[in-house]
């Protein structure tokens, strides 16, 4: 039966071929690549993915003709063995491309034209990170890309030497290291100035064993707070209490803000910075509560509200544990019942849109205490970033050595 599979074939007196597992897509452009190594390993790739491989033994190095789009066994080309379709951008390399290079070519990036400039003299290694922005429907500016970077033996074990640059290999990019496991993996957020539609790249540099960390949350996110100063940063936050807040209070220590005391959750901090409600965002933070609380006895209360000024909301609300927020006069809440004890990472997509509860064109972010009296709850590492539906993905290229 006729199929749309692709085949790589050699004939040096004996026919040897390897076929793709999957079929090509009819009436669309498909990317096909084949390689043969010096030890006789022949591979076939379809749309950047390795499909199949065989070992053909030591290949014959005599000068034979190369055919594209036909099946030729050394004799006349038969009409039934001619590819019925279009072929374009045919390339022949005098070296074997690896899988990362082939995947990059599929996405439109050519290593042959990669930047040769290096950003930091004492860094000995770099690795391209390819960002694929095919599904968001738009080019992105100053977008925070979250990257989980595996450890490499040339890196410092704690990832302090990691730096990121733009595709020119020179322009430094702001980044924040959210978490790490030494000699295993680290999670970074990188602020990329411009991500076009399609494929683009940045670089991760490493190898300088004396370099200290350059992690910078304030330079990376729209709003960032790690409470490292031990006091509330009034350039970022203001605080207020509801009339029924009782003895509710907060304290800051060890990189956390803790809400304490009786009076339900009536004390809160809110961002000074306002955010455009027509845009989408991602709010990521860590929350912690003691393990002896039952699953229904405490919620982390994170809300978005519009303000006339720093102390007067445009909406008022009082939380009722059995009924949720009171009627339609509430600020939209992002949090949910907190059923896990200990420190938990949470992420919420903030997409206000035409929500009628936000009466201004912009909004502030609020963090509250526990919804039951006298139960302490704390927050740490608040990260507010841009967000698009179907955000960019990424993959790593081949390590380059200086």
Short mmCIF file of C-alpha atoms in Angstrom, two decimals:
data_model
loop_
_atom_site.label_atom_id
_atom_site.label_comp_id
_atom_site.label_asym_id
_atom_site.label_seq_id
_atom_site.Cartn_x
_atom_site.Cartn_y
_atom_site.Cartn_z
CA UNK A 1 0.00 0.00 0.00
CA UNK A 2 1.13 3.55 -0.68
CA UNK A 3 2.26 5.48 2.39
CA UNK A 4 3.76 8.87 3.09
CA UNK A 5 6.70 7.53 5.07
CA UNK A 6 10.18 8.76 4.28
CA UNK A 7 13.19 6.53 3.58
CA UNK A 8 16.96 6.95 3.62
CA UNK A 9 18.73 4.40 1.44
CA UNK A 10 22.27 3.53 0.41
CA UNK A 11 23.34 1.02 -2.23
CA UNK A 12 26.97 0.03 -2.45
CA UNK A 13 26.19 -3.31 -4.02
CA UNK A 14 23.72 -4.07 -1.27
CA UNK A 15 20.57 -2.10 -0.53
CA UNK A 16 20.37 -0.77 3.02
CA UNK A 17 17.57 1.54 4.13
CA UNK A 18 15.87 2.99 7.17
CA UNK A 19 12.25 4.18 7.15
CA UNK A 20 10.43 6.66 9.33
CA UNK A 21 7.93 5.29 11.81
CA UNK A 22 5.44 8.09 11.26
CA UNK A 23 4.05 9.37 7.99
CA UNK A 24 4.49 12.79 6.44
CA UNK A 25 1.53 15.14 6.48
CA UNK A 26 -0.19 15.45 3.10
CA UNK A 27 -0.36 18.93 1.52
CA UNK A 28 1.96 20.45 4.11
CA UNK A 29 5.69 21.08 4.21
CA UNK A 30 7.58 18.35 6.09
CA UNK A 31 11.17 18.55 7.27
CA UNK A 32 13.28 15.47 6.50
CA UNK A 33 16.89 14.75 7.48
CA UNK A 34 19.14 11.72 7.25
CA UNK A 35 22.63 11.10 8.66
CA UNK A 36 25.32 8.41 8.32
CA UNK A 37 28.21 8.26 10.78
CA UNK A 38 31.70 6.94 10.09
CA UNK A 39 30.90 3.77 12.03
CA UNK A 40 27.85 3.09 9.87
CA UNK A 41 24.94 4.32 11.99
CA UNK A 42 22.22 5.66 9.67
CA UNK A 43 19.35 7.75 11.09
CA UNK A 44 16.18 9.26 9.66
CA UNK A 45 14.45 12.35 11.13
CA UNK A 46 10.99 13.69 10.39
CA UNK A 47 10.02 17.21 11.47
CA UNK A 48 12.99 17.47 13.82
CA UNK A 49 12.35 14.16 15.61
CA UNK A 50 14.50 11.04 15.33
CA UNK A 51 12.27 8.38 13.77
CA UNK A 52 14.48 5.35 13.27
CA UNK A 53 18.07 4.17 12.96
CA UNK A 54 20.02 1.13 11.73
CA UNK A 55 23.66 0.15 11.48
CA UNK A 56 24.75 -0.49 7.89
CA UNK A 57 28.32 -1.44 8.70
CA UNK A 58 31.33 0.45 7.39
CA UNK A 59 30.00 2.67 4.59
CA UNK A 60 31.60 2.60 1.15
CA UNK A 61 33.47 5.90 0.71
CA UNK A 62 33.61 5.76 -3.10
CA UNK A 63 32.06 8.68 -4.97
CA UNK A 64 28.48 7.78 -5.72
CA UNK A 65 25.70 10.04 -6.97
CA UNK A 66 23.21 11.33 -4.39
CA UNK A 67 19.51 11.21 -5.24
CA UNK A 68 16.71 13.16 -3.57
CA UNK A 69 13.08 12.26 -4.20
CA UNK A 70 13.67 9.01 -6.03
CA UNK A 71 14.30 5.38 -5.14
CA UNK A 72 17.36 4.23 -7.04
CA UNK A 73 19.05 0.85 -6.73
CA UNK A 74 21.90 1.64 -9.09
CA UNK A 75 19.92 1.04 -12.26
CA UNK A 76 17.49 3.16 -14.29
CA UNK A 77 15.10 5.32 -12.31
CA UNK A 78 11.63 3.86 -12.56
CA UNK A 79 8.59 6.09 -12.91
CA UNK A 80 6.85 4.47 -9.96
CA UNK A 81 9.66 5.45 -7.60
CA UNK A 82 9.62 9.21 -8.03
CA UNK A 83 8.37 11.47 -5.23
CA UNK A 84 5.15 13.20 -6.28
CA UNK A 85 5.42 16.58 -4.61
CA UNK A 86 7.64 19.61 -4.00
CA UNK A 87 11.11 19.75 -2.43
CA UNK A 88 12.92 22.88 -1.33
CA UNK A 89 16.01 24.05 0.58
CA UNK A 90 17.98 20.85 0.01
CA UNK A 91 21.27 20.82 1.93
CA UNK A 92 24.20 18.43 2.05
CA UNK A 93 26.69 18.70 4.94
CA UNK A 94 30.26 17.42 5.09
CA UNK A 95 29.78 16.43 8.72
CA UNK A 96 27.18 14.57 10.74
CA UNK A 97 24.59 16.84 12.38
CA UNK A 98 23.42 15.82 15.84
CA UNK A 99 19.83 15.67 16.98
CA UNK A 100 19.83 19.13 18.58
CA UNK A 101 21.13 20.72 15.37
CA UNK A 102 18.52 18.96 13.26
CA UNK A 103 15.73 20.00 15.63
CA UNK A 104 17.02 23.57 15.47
CA UNK A 105 17.02 23.56 11.67
CA UNK A 106 13.43 22.32 11.74
CA UNK A 107 12.48 25.33 13.88
CA UNK A 108 14.38 27.68 11.59
CA UNK A 109 17.66 28.19 13.47
CA UNK A 110 20.99 27.46 11.77
CA UNK A 111 24.02 26.90 13.95
CA UNK A 112 26.20 27.99 11.04
CA UNK A 113 24.97 31.56 11.61
CA UNK A 114 25.01 31.57 15.43
CA UNK A 115 26.75 34.42 17.20
CA UNK A 116 30.47 33.92 17.76
CA UNK A 117 30.66 36.72 20.35
CA UNK A 118 31.03 35.77 24.01
CA UNK A 119 29.60 37.82 26.84
CA UNK A 120 31.85 37.09 29.82
CA UNK A 121 35.56 36.39 29.40
CA UNK A 122 35.91 33.85 32.21
CA UNK A 123 32.90 31.76 31.23
CA UNK A 124 34.13 28.65 29.46
CA UNK A 125 30.86 27.18 28.20
CA UNK A 126 27.54 28.32 26.80
CA UNK A 127 24.42 26.59 25.58
CA UNK A 128 21.77 28.06 23.27
CA UNK A 129 18.20 27.94 24.53
CA UNK A 130 15.73 27.93 21.67
CA UNK A 131 12.42 29.63 22.37
CA UNK A 132 9.50 28.49 20.23
CA UNK A 133 6.68 30.99 20.00
CA UNK A 134 4.32 29.45 17.48
CA UNK A 135 1.03 29.28 19.36
CA UNK A 136 0.68 32.53 21.31
CA UNK A 137 -0.35 34.42 18.16
CA UNK A 138 1.85 37.42 18.91
CA UNK A 139 5.38 38.67 19.34
CA UNK A 140 6.24 39.23 23.02
CA UNK A 141 8.19 42.01 24.71
CA UNK A 142 9.89 41.88 28.12
CA UNK A 143 8.43 38.45 28.67
CA UNK A 144 9.48 36.27 31.62
CA UNK A 145 10.38 32.76 30.45
CA UNK A 146 10.63 30.05 33.11
CA UNK A 147 13.51 27.67 32.39
CA UNK A 148 14.39 24.48 34.26
CA UNK A 149 18.14 24.12 33.66
CA UNK A 150 19.78 20.71 34.19
CA UNK A 151 23.16 20.62 35.89
CA UNK A 152 26.29 20.29 33.77
CA UNK A 153 29.63 19.22 35.24
CA UNK A 154 31.20 22.47 34.01
CA UNK A 155 28.78 24.54 36.14
CA UNK A 156 29.16 25.48 39.77
CA UNK A 157 27.20 22.94 41.80
CA UNK A 158 24.92 25.70 43.16
CA UNK A 159 24.38 27.32 39.72
CA UNK A 160 25.83 30.66 40.88
CA UNK A 161 27.81 31.06 37.64
CA UNK A 162 24.77 30.92 35.36
CA UNK A 163 24.24 34.01 33.21
CA UNK A 164 21.89 34.64 30.28
CA UNK A 165 22.33 36.76 27.17
CA UNK A 166 20.30 37.68 24.13
CA UNK A 167 20.89 35.92 20.80
CA UNK A 168 23.87 38.18 20.05
CA UNK A 169 25.78 36.38 22.79
CA UNK A 170 26.68 39.71 24.42
CA UNK A 171 23.62 41.56 25.77
CA UNK A 172 23.05 40.48 29.38
CA UNK A 173 19.50 39.55 30.41
CA UNK A 174 17.95 39.93 33.84
CA UNK A 175 17.12 36.65 35.50
CA UNK A 176 15.97 35.23 38.82
CA UNK A 177 16.83 31.82 40.26
CA UNK A 178 13.67 30.64 41.98
CA UNK A 179 14.92 27.31 43.28
CA UNK A 180 17.74 24.81 42.94
CA UNK A 181 18.92 21.37 43.89
CA UNK A 182 22.70 21.41 43.94
CA UNK A 183 24.32 19.38 41.15
CA UNK A 184 20.88 18.47 39.77
CA UNK A 185 18.63 21.21 38.41
CA UNK A 186 17.70 24.85 38.93
CA UNK A 187 14.62 26.88 37.99
CA UNK A 188 15.29 30.27 36.43
CA UNK A 189 13.07 33.06 35.17
CA UNK A 190 14.65 35.05 32.33
CA UNK A 191 13.30 38.40 31.14
CA UNK A 192 13.62 38.29 27.35
CA UNK A 193 13.30 41.74 25.70
CA UNK A 194 11.76 40.47 22.47
CA UNK A 195 10.42 37.06 21.42
CA UNK A 196 9.27 37.03 17.78
CA UNK A 197 6.80 34.60 16.33
CA UNK A 198 8.55 31.38 15.38
CA UNK A 199 11.92 30.36 16.81
CA UNK A 200 14.55 32.54 18.45
CA UNK A 201 17.31 31.90 20.94
CA UNK A 202 19.09 33.16 24.02
CA UNK A 203 22.25 31.78 25.63
CA UNK A 204 23.01 30.33 29.06
CA UNK A 205 26.66 30.90 30.05
CA UNK A 206 28.56 28.99 32.72
CA UNK A 207 31.97 27.67 33.71
CA UNK A 208 33.42 30.52 35.80
CA UNK A 209 33.98 28.81 39.14
CA UNK A 210 34.61 32.12 40.96
CA UNK A 211 31.49 33.97 39.84
CA UNK A 212 28.84 34.92 42.43
CA UNK A 213 25.13 34.71 41.68
CA UNK A 214 23.58 37.54 39.68
CA UNK A 215 19.97 36.60 40.44
CA UNK A 216 17.78 39.72 40.38
CA UNK A 217 14.07 39.35 41.02
CA UNK A 218 13.33 43.08 40.93
CA UNK A 219 14.88 43.40 37.49
CA UNK A 220 13.12 40.32 36.17
CA UNK A 221 9.46 40.55 37.26
CA UNK A 222 6.73 43.15 37.04
CA UNK A 223 6.46 42.85 40.82
CA UNK A 224 8.79 40.86 43.05
CA UNK A 225 9.08 40.46 46.81
CA UNK A 226 11.22 38.11 48.86
CA UNK A 227 10.91 40.04 52.17
CA UNK A 228 14.70 39.77 52.58
CA UNK A 229 15.05 43.24 54.14
CA UNK A 230 13.10 42.24 57.25
CA UNK A 231 10.67 45.17 56.89
CA UNK A 232 7.77 45.93 54.58
CA UNK A 233 9.00 47.80 51.51
CA UNK A 234 6.62 50.75 51.40
CA UNK A 235 7.76 51.53 47.86
CA UNK A 236 6.02 48.31 46.85
CA UNK A 237 3.28 47.74 49.43
CA UNK A 238 0.84 49.46 51.73
CA UNK A 239 -1.04 47.79 54.56
CA UNK A 240 -4.53 48.22 55.95
CA UNK A 241 -7.02 46.58 58.34
CA UNK A 242 -10.77 46.16 58.24
CA UNK A 243 -12.86 47.48 61.11
CA UNK A 244 -13.42 43.97 62.49
CA UNK A 245 -9.75 42.99 62.36
CA UNK A 246 -9.21 42.88 66.12
CA UNK A 247 -5.59 42.23 67.06
CA UNK A 248 -4.58 41.01 63.61
CA UNK A 249 -1.00 41.92 62.76
CA UNK A 250 1.90 40.91 60.57
CA UNK A 251 5.61 40.30 61.06
CA UNK A 252 8.49 39.84 58.60
CA UNK A 253 11.45 37.55 59.23
CA UNK A 254 13.54 34.93 57.40
CA UNK A 255 12.23 36.01 54.00
CA UNK A 256 8.55 35.63 54.92
CA UNK A 257 5.61 37.80 55.92
CA UNK A 258 3.44 36.16 58.57
CA UNK A 259 -0.11 37.25 59.43
CA UNK A 260 -1.02 36.63 63.07
CA UNK A 261 -3.62 37.34 65.74
CA UNK A 262 -7.36 37.29 66.03
CA UNK A 263 -9.74 39.17 63.80
CA UNK A 264 -10.03 36.76 60.92
CA UNK A 265 -8.11 37.80 57.84
CA UNK A 266 -8.85 41.53 58.09
CA UNK A 267 -5.25 42.70 57.83
CA UNK A 268 -3.61 42.70 54.43
CA UNK A 269 -0.85 44.12 52.30
CA UNK A 270 -1.60 45.45 48.81
CA UNK A 271 0.68 46.47 45.96
CA UNK A 272 1.30 50.14 45.29
CA UNK A 273 1.76 49.25 41.66
CA UNK A 274 -1.36 48.98 39.51
CA UNK A 275 -1.74 46.60 36.60
CA UNK A 276 -3.70 46.96 33.37
CA UNK A 277 -6.81 44.79 33.63
CA UNK A 278 -6.92 44.22 29.85
CA UNK A 279 -3.73 42.16 30.01
CA UNK A 280 -3.08 38.69 31.38
CA UNK A 281 -0.54 37.89 34.10
CA UNK A 282 0.84 35.02 36.15
CA UNK A 283 1.07 35.31 39.94
CA UNK A 284 3.42 32.82 41.59
CA UNK A 285 4.15 32.67 45.31
CA UNK A 286 4.88 30.35 48.21
CA UNK A 287 2.52 29.94 51.16
CA UNK A 288 3.01 28.11 54.45
CA UNK A 289 0.85 27.08 57.39
CA UNK A 290 1.52 24.75 60.37
CA UNK A 291 0.69 21.10 59.88
CA UNK A 292 -1.79 20.78 62.78
CA UNK A 293 -4.51 22.80 61.01
CA UNK A 294 -7.27 20.76 59.41
CA UNK A 295 -7.77 20.93 55.66
CA UNK A 296 -10.78 23.26 55.89
CA UNK A 297 -9.58 25.55 58.66
CA UNK A 298 -7.33 27.90 56.72
CA UNK A 299 -7.13 29.39 53.27
CA UNK A 300 -4.54 31.63 51.78
CA UNK A 301 -6.50 34.68 50.67
CA UNK A 302 -5.05 36.40 47.62
CA UNK A 303 -7.29 38.86 45.80
CA UNK A 304 -7.24 41.55 43.14
CA UNK A 305 -9.03 44.83 43.78
CA UNK A 306 -9.24 48.29 42.27
CA UNK A 307 -8.63 51.30 44.49
CA UNK A 308 -9.58 54.96 44.45
CA UNK A 309 -6.47 55.57 46.57
CA UNK A 310 -4.19 53.55 48.82
CA UNK A 311 -6.78 53.07 51.58
CA UNK A 312 -10.19 53.08 49.90
CA UNK A 313 -11.37 50.17 47.77
CA UNK A 314 -13.91 50.65 45.02
CA UNK A 315 -15.57 47.50 46.38
CA UNK A 316 -15.95 46.24 49.94
CA UNK A 317 -16.16 42.64 50.99
CA UNK A 318 -16.34 40.44 54.04
CA UNK A 319 -15.45 36.82 53.83
CA UNK A 320 -17.94 34.23 55.05
CA UNK A 321 -16.31 30.79 55.33
CA UNK A 322 -19.52 28.90 54.63
CA UNK A 323 -20.64 31.02 51.70
CA UNK A 324 -17.50 32.49 50.19
CA UNK A 325 -17.42 36.18 49.42
CA UNK A 326 -20.44 38.30 50.15
CA UNK A 327 -22.63 38.75 47.09
CA UNK A 328 -21.46 40.77 44.10
CA UNK A 329 -19.61 43.49 45.99
CA UNK A 330 -16.41 41.51 46.34
CA UNK A 331 -12.97 41.70 44.83
CA UNK A 332 -12.21 38.61 42.71
CA UNK A 333 -10.25 36.08 44.76
CA UNK A 334 -7.46 33.94 43.32
CA UNK A 335 -6.84 31.52 46.18
CA UNK A 336 -8.45 28.24 47.05
CA UNK A 337 -8.85 26.02 50.11
CA UNK A 338 -5.37 25.22 51.33
CA UNK A 339 -5.42 21.49 51.97
CA UNK A 340 -1.68 20.85 52.16
CA UNK A 341 0.33 21.66 55.25
CA UNK A 342 3.82 23.09 54.99
CA UNK A 343 5.28 25.34 52.29
CA UNK A 344 3.54 25.11 48.92
CA UNK A 345 4.22 26.82 45.60
CA UNK A 346 1.13 28.30 43.93
CA UNK A 347 0.56 29.88 40.54
CA UNK A 348 -2.55 31.69 39.34
CA UNK A 349 -3.35 33.08 35.91
CA UNK A 350 -4.71 36.62 36.45
CA UNK A 351 -6.97 37.50 33.54
CA UNK A 352 -9.41 40.15 34.70
CA UNK A 353 -10.75 41.14 31.29
CA UNK A 354 -14.20 42.67 31.56
CA UNK A 355 -14.84 41.54 35.15
CA UNK A 356 -17.33 44.10 36.44
CA UNK A 357 -15.99 43.82 40.00
CA UNK A 358 -12.87 45.70 38.89
CA UNK A 359 -14.33 49.13 38.26
CA UNK A 360 -11.10 50.89 37.31
CA UNK A 361 -8.90 50.19 34.24
CA UNK A 362 -6.28 48.73 36.56
CA UNK A 363 -5.99 46.71 39.77
CA UNK A 364 -3.80 46.01 42.79
CA UNK A 365 -2.79 42.67 44.32
CA UNK A 366 -3.67 41.83 47.95
CA UNK A 367 -2.33 39.22 50.36
CA UNK A 368 -4.37 38.45 53.49
CA UNK A 369 -4.04 36.36 56.60
CA UNK A 370 -5.93 33.16 57.34
CA UNK A 371 -9.70 33.27 57.01
CA UNK A 372 -10.17 31.95 60.58
CA UNK A 373 -9.14 33.90 63.67
CA UNK A 374 -5.73 33.42 65.30
CA UNK A 375 -4.35 31.04 62.68
CA UNK A 376 -1.00 32.34 61.36
CA UNK A 377 -0.15 32.00 57.70
CA UNK A 378 2.86 33.28 55.81
CA UNK A 379 3.85 34.13 52.24
CA UNK A 380 7.23 34.31 50.55
CA UNK A 381 8.80 34.80 47.14
CA UNK A 382 6.03 36.70 45.33
CA UNK A 383 6.59 36.79 41.55
CA UNK A 384 4.25 38.61 39.17
CA UNK A 385 4.94 38.14 35.48
CA UNK A 386 3.41 38.53 32.05
CA UNK A 387 1.33 35.67 30.64
CA UNK A 388 -0.12 34.60 27.31
CA UNK A 389 -2.34 31.69 26.45
CA UNK A 390 -0.22 28.99 24.84
CA UNK A 391 3.04 30.52 26.09
CA UNK A 392 6.40 29.88 24.41
CA UNK A 393 8.20 26.60 24.94
CA UNK A 394 11.94 26.02 24.86
CA UNK A 395 14.64 23.40 24.39
CA UNK A 396 18.39 23.33 24.80
CA UNK A 397 20.91 23.28 22.00
CA UNK A 398 24.46 21.90 21.88
CA UNK A 399 27.02 23.10 24.39
CA UNK A 400 29.66 25.40 22.92
CA UNK A 401 33.19 25.52 24.33
CA UNK A 402 35.24 28.67 24.26
#
